[in-house]
Tab-separated table of C-alpha atoms in Angstrom:
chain	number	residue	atom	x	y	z
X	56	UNK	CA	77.213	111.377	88.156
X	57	UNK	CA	74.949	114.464	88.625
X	58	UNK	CA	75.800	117.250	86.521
X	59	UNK	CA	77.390	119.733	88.832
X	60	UNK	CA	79.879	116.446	89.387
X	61	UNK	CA	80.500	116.859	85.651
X	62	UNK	CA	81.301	120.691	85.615
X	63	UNK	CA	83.717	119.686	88.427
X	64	UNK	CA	85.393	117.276	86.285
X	65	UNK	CA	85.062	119.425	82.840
X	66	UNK	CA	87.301	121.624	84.929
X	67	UNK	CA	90.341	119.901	84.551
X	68	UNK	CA	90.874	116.799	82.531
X	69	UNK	CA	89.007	116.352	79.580
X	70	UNK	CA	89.391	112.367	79.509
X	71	UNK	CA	85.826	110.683	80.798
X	72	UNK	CA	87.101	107.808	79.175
X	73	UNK	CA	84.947	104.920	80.622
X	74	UNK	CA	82.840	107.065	82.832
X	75	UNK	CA	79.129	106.031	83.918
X	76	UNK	CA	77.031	109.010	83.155
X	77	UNK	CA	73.808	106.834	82.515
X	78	UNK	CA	70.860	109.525	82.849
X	79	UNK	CA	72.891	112.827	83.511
X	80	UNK	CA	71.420	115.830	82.064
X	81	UNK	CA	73.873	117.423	79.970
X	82	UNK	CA	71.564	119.466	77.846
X	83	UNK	CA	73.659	122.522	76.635
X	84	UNK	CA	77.147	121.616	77.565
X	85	UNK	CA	79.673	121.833	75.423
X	86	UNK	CA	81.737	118.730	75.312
X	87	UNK	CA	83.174	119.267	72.346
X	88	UNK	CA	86.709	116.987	72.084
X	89	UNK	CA	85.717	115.416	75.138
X	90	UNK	CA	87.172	112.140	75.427
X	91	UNK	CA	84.015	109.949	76.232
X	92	UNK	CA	85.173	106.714	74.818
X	93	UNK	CA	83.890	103.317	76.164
X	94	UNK	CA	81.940	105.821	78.553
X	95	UNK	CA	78.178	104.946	79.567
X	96	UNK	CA	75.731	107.105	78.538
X	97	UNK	CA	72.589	105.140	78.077
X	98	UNK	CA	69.473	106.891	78.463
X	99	UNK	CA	71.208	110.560	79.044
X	100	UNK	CA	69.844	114.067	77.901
X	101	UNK	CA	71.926	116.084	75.560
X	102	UNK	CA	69.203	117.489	73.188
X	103	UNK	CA	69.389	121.310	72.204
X	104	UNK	CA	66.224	123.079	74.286
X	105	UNK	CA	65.309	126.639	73.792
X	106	UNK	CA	63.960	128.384	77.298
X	107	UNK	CA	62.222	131.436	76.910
X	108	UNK	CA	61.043	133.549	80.002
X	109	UNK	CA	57.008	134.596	78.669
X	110	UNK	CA	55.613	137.221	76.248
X	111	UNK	CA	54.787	140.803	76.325
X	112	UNK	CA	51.445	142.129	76.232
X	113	UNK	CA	51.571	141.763	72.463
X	114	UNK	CA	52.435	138.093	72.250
X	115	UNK	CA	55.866	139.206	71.335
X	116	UNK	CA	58.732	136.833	73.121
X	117	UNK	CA	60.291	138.473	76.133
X	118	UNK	CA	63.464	136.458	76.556
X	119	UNK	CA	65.324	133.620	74.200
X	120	UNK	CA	67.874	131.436	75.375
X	121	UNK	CA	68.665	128.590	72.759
X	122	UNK	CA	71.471	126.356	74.009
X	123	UNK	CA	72.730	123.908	71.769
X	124	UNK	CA	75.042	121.237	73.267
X	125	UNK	CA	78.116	120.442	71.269
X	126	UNK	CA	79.905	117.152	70.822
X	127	UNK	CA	81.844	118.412	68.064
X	128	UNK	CA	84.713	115.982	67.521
X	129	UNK	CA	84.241	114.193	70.434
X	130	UNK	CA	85.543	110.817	70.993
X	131	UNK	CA	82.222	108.075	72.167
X	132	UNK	CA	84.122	104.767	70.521
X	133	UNK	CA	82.544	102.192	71.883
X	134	UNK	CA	79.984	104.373	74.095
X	135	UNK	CA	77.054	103.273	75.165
X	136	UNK	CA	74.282	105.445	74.087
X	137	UNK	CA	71.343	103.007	74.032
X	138	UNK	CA	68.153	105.486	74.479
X	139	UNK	CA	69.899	108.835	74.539
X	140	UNK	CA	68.538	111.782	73.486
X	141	UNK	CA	70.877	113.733	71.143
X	142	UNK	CA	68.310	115.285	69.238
X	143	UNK	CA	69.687	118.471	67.468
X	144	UNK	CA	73.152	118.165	68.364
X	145	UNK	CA	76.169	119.024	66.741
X	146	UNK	CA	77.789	115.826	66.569
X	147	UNK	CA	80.099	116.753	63.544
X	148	UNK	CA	83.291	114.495	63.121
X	149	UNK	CA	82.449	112.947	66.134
X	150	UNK	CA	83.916	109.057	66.379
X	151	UNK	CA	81.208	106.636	67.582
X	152	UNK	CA	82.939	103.117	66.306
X	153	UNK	CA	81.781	100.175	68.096
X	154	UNK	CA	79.479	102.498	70.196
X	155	UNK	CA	75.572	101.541	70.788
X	156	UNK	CA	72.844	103.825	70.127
X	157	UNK	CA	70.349	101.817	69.447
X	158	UNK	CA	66.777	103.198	69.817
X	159	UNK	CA	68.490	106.632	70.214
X	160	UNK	CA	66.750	110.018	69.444
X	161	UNK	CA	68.858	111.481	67.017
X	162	UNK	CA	66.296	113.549	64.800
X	163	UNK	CA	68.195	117.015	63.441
X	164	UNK	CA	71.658	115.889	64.938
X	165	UNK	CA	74.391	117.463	62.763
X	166	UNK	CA	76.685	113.794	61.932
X	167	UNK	CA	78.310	114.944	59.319
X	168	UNK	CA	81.575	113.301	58.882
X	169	UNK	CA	80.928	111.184	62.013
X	170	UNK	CA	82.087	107.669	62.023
X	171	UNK	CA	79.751	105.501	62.588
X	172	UNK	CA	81.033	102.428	61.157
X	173	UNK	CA	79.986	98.849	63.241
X	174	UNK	CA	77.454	101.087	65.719
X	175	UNK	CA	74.691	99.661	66.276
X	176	UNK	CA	71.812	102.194	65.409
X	177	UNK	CA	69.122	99.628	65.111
X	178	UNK	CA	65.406	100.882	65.672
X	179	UNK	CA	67.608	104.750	66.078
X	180	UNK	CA	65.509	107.757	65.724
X	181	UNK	CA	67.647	109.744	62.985
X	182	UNK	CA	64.775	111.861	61.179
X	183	UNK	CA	65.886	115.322	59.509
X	184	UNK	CA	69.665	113.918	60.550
X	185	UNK	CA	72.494	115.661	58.607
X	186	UNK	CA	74.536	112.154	57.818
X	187	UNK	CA	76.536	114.049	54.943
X	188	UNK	CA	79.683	111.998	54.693
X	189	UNK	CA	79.386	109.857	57.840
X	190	UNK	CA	81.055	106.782	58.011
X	191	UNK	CA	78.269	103.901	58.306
X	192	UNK	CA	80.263	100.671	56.912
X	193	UNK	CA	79.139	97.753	58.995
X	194	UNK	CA	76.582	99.965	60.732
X	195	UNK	CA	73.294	98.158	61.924
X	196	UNK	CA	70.164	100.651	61.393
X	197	UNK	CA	68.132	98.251	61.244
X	198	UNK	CA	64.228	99.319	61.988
X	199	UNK	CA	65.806	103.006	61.678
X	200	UNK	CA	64.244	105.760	60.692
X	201	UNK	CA	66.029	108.178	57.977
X	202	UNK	CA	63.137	109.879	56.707
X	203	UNK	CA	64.537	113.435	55.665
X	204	UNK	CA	67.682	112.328	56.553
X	205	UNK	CA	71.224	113.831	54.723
X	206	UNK	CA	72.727	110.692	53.157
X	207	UNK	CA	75.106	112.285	50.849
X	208	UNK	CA	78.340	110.746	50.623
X	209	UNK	CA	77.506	108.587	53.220
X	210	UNK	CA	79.721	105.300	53.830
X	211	UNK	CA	76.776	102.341	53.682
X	212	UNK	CA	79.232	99.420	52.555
X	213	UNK	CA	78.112	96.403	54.638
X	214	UNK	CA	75.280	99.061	56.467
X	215	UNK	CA	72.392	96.610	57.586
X	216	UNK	CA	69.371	98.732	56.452
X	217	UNK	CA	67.051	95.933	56.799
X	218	UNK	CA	63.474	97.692	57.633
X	219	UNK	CA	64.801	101.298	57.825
X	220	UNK	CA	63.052	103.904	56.698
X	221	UNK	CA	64.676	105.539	53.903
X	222	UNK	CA	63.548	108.775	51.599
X	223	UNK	CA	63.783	107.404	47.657
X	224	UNK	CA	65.995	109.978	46.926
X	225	UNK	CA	68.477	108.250	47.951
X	226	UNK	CA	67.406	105.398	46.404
X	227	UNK	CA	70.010	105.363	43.863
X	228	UNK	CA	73.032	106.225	46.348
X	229	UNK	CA	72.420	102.639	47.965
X	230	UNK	CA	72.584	99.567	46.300
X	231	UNK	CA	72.322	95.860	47.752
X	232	UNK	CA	75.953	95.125	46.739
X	233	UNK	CA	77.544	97.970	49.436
X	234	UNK	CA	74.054	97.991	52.125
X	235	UNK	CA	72.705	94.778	53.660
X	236	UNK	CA	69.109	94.392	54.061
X	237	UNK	CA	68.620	96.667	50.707
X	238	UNK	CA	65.328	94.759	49.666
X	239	UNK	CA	64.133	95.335	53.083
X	240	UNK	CA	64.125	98.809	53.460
X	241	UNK	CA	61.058	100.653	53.552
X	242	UNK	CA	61.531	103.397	50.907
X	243	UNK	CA	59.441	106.936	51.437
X	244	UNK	CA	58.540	109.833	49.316
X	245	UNK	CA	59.006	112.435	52.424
């Protein structure tokens, strides 16, 4: 589905419940309550971009656009996600159980109150992610990488963090009797 396809669609009914939009770019749409569940979106574009026209003579910035796309409270259960890039976006109290975003770019995305519980995250790209009270339980991020990542609050019972990437401040949040994989995970100082 191209995107102009989408705006059509946006439109009217908000329900893309099981919809193939493998590879759209969606970059600064707002979808936010958009019912995307079970819906394909493997390898689509939805990170926030900034365009800016050029700079005046004094290397000051003409022109700023900054166009964050928001999926604010969406519904993606069981989406498929695999590869997307969602870096930056506000994904707040979104609802991505069962869902696979494996090897997703997620660095910066706002997930805070998402659930997340049984997605599959492995090898996931969720640096600088805000994962403030996100519901992980029986999340696999394996191989993922959380460095500066927001894990307060965060729901990790039965969370596979086998080989993730993990600042040690957080080191005391998790514990191998609510996070799989806990002697596994690669702990950082950054």
């Amino acid at each position: 589905m191209n995107k102009d396809d989408f705006r059509r669609v946006l439109q009217g009914d908000k329900n893309l419940s099981g919809a193939d939009l493998s590879s759209a770019d969606l970059r600064g749409e707002n979808l936010k309550g958009i019912d995307l569940s079970r819906a394909n979106l493997s390898r689509v574009m939805l990170e926030a971009f900034i365009v800016f026209e050029g700079y005046d003579d004094n290397y000051n910035v003409i022109y700023v656009d900054q166009r964050i796309t928001n999926l604010q409270g969406a519904n993606l259960e069981g989406a498929n996600l695999e590869e997307a890039n969602l870096s930056d976006v506000d994904l707040r109290l979104a609802n991505f159980k069962d869902g696979n975003l494996s090897k997703a770019i997620l660095s910066g995305a706002r997930l805070s109150g998402a659930n997340l519980s049984n997605t599959n995250l492995k090898e996931a790209n969720l640096k600088g992610a805000n994962l403030n009270g996100a519901d992980l339980n029986n999340a696999d991020i394996s191989g993922g990488n959380l460095r500066e990542a927001n894990l307060s609050f965060a729901i990790l019972n039965g969370a596979n963090l086998k080989n993730a990437f993990i600042s040690t401040v957080y080191k005391d949040h998790i514990s191998s009797s609510n996070a799989k994989g806990f002697d596994d995970i690669k702990w950082v100082d950054y």
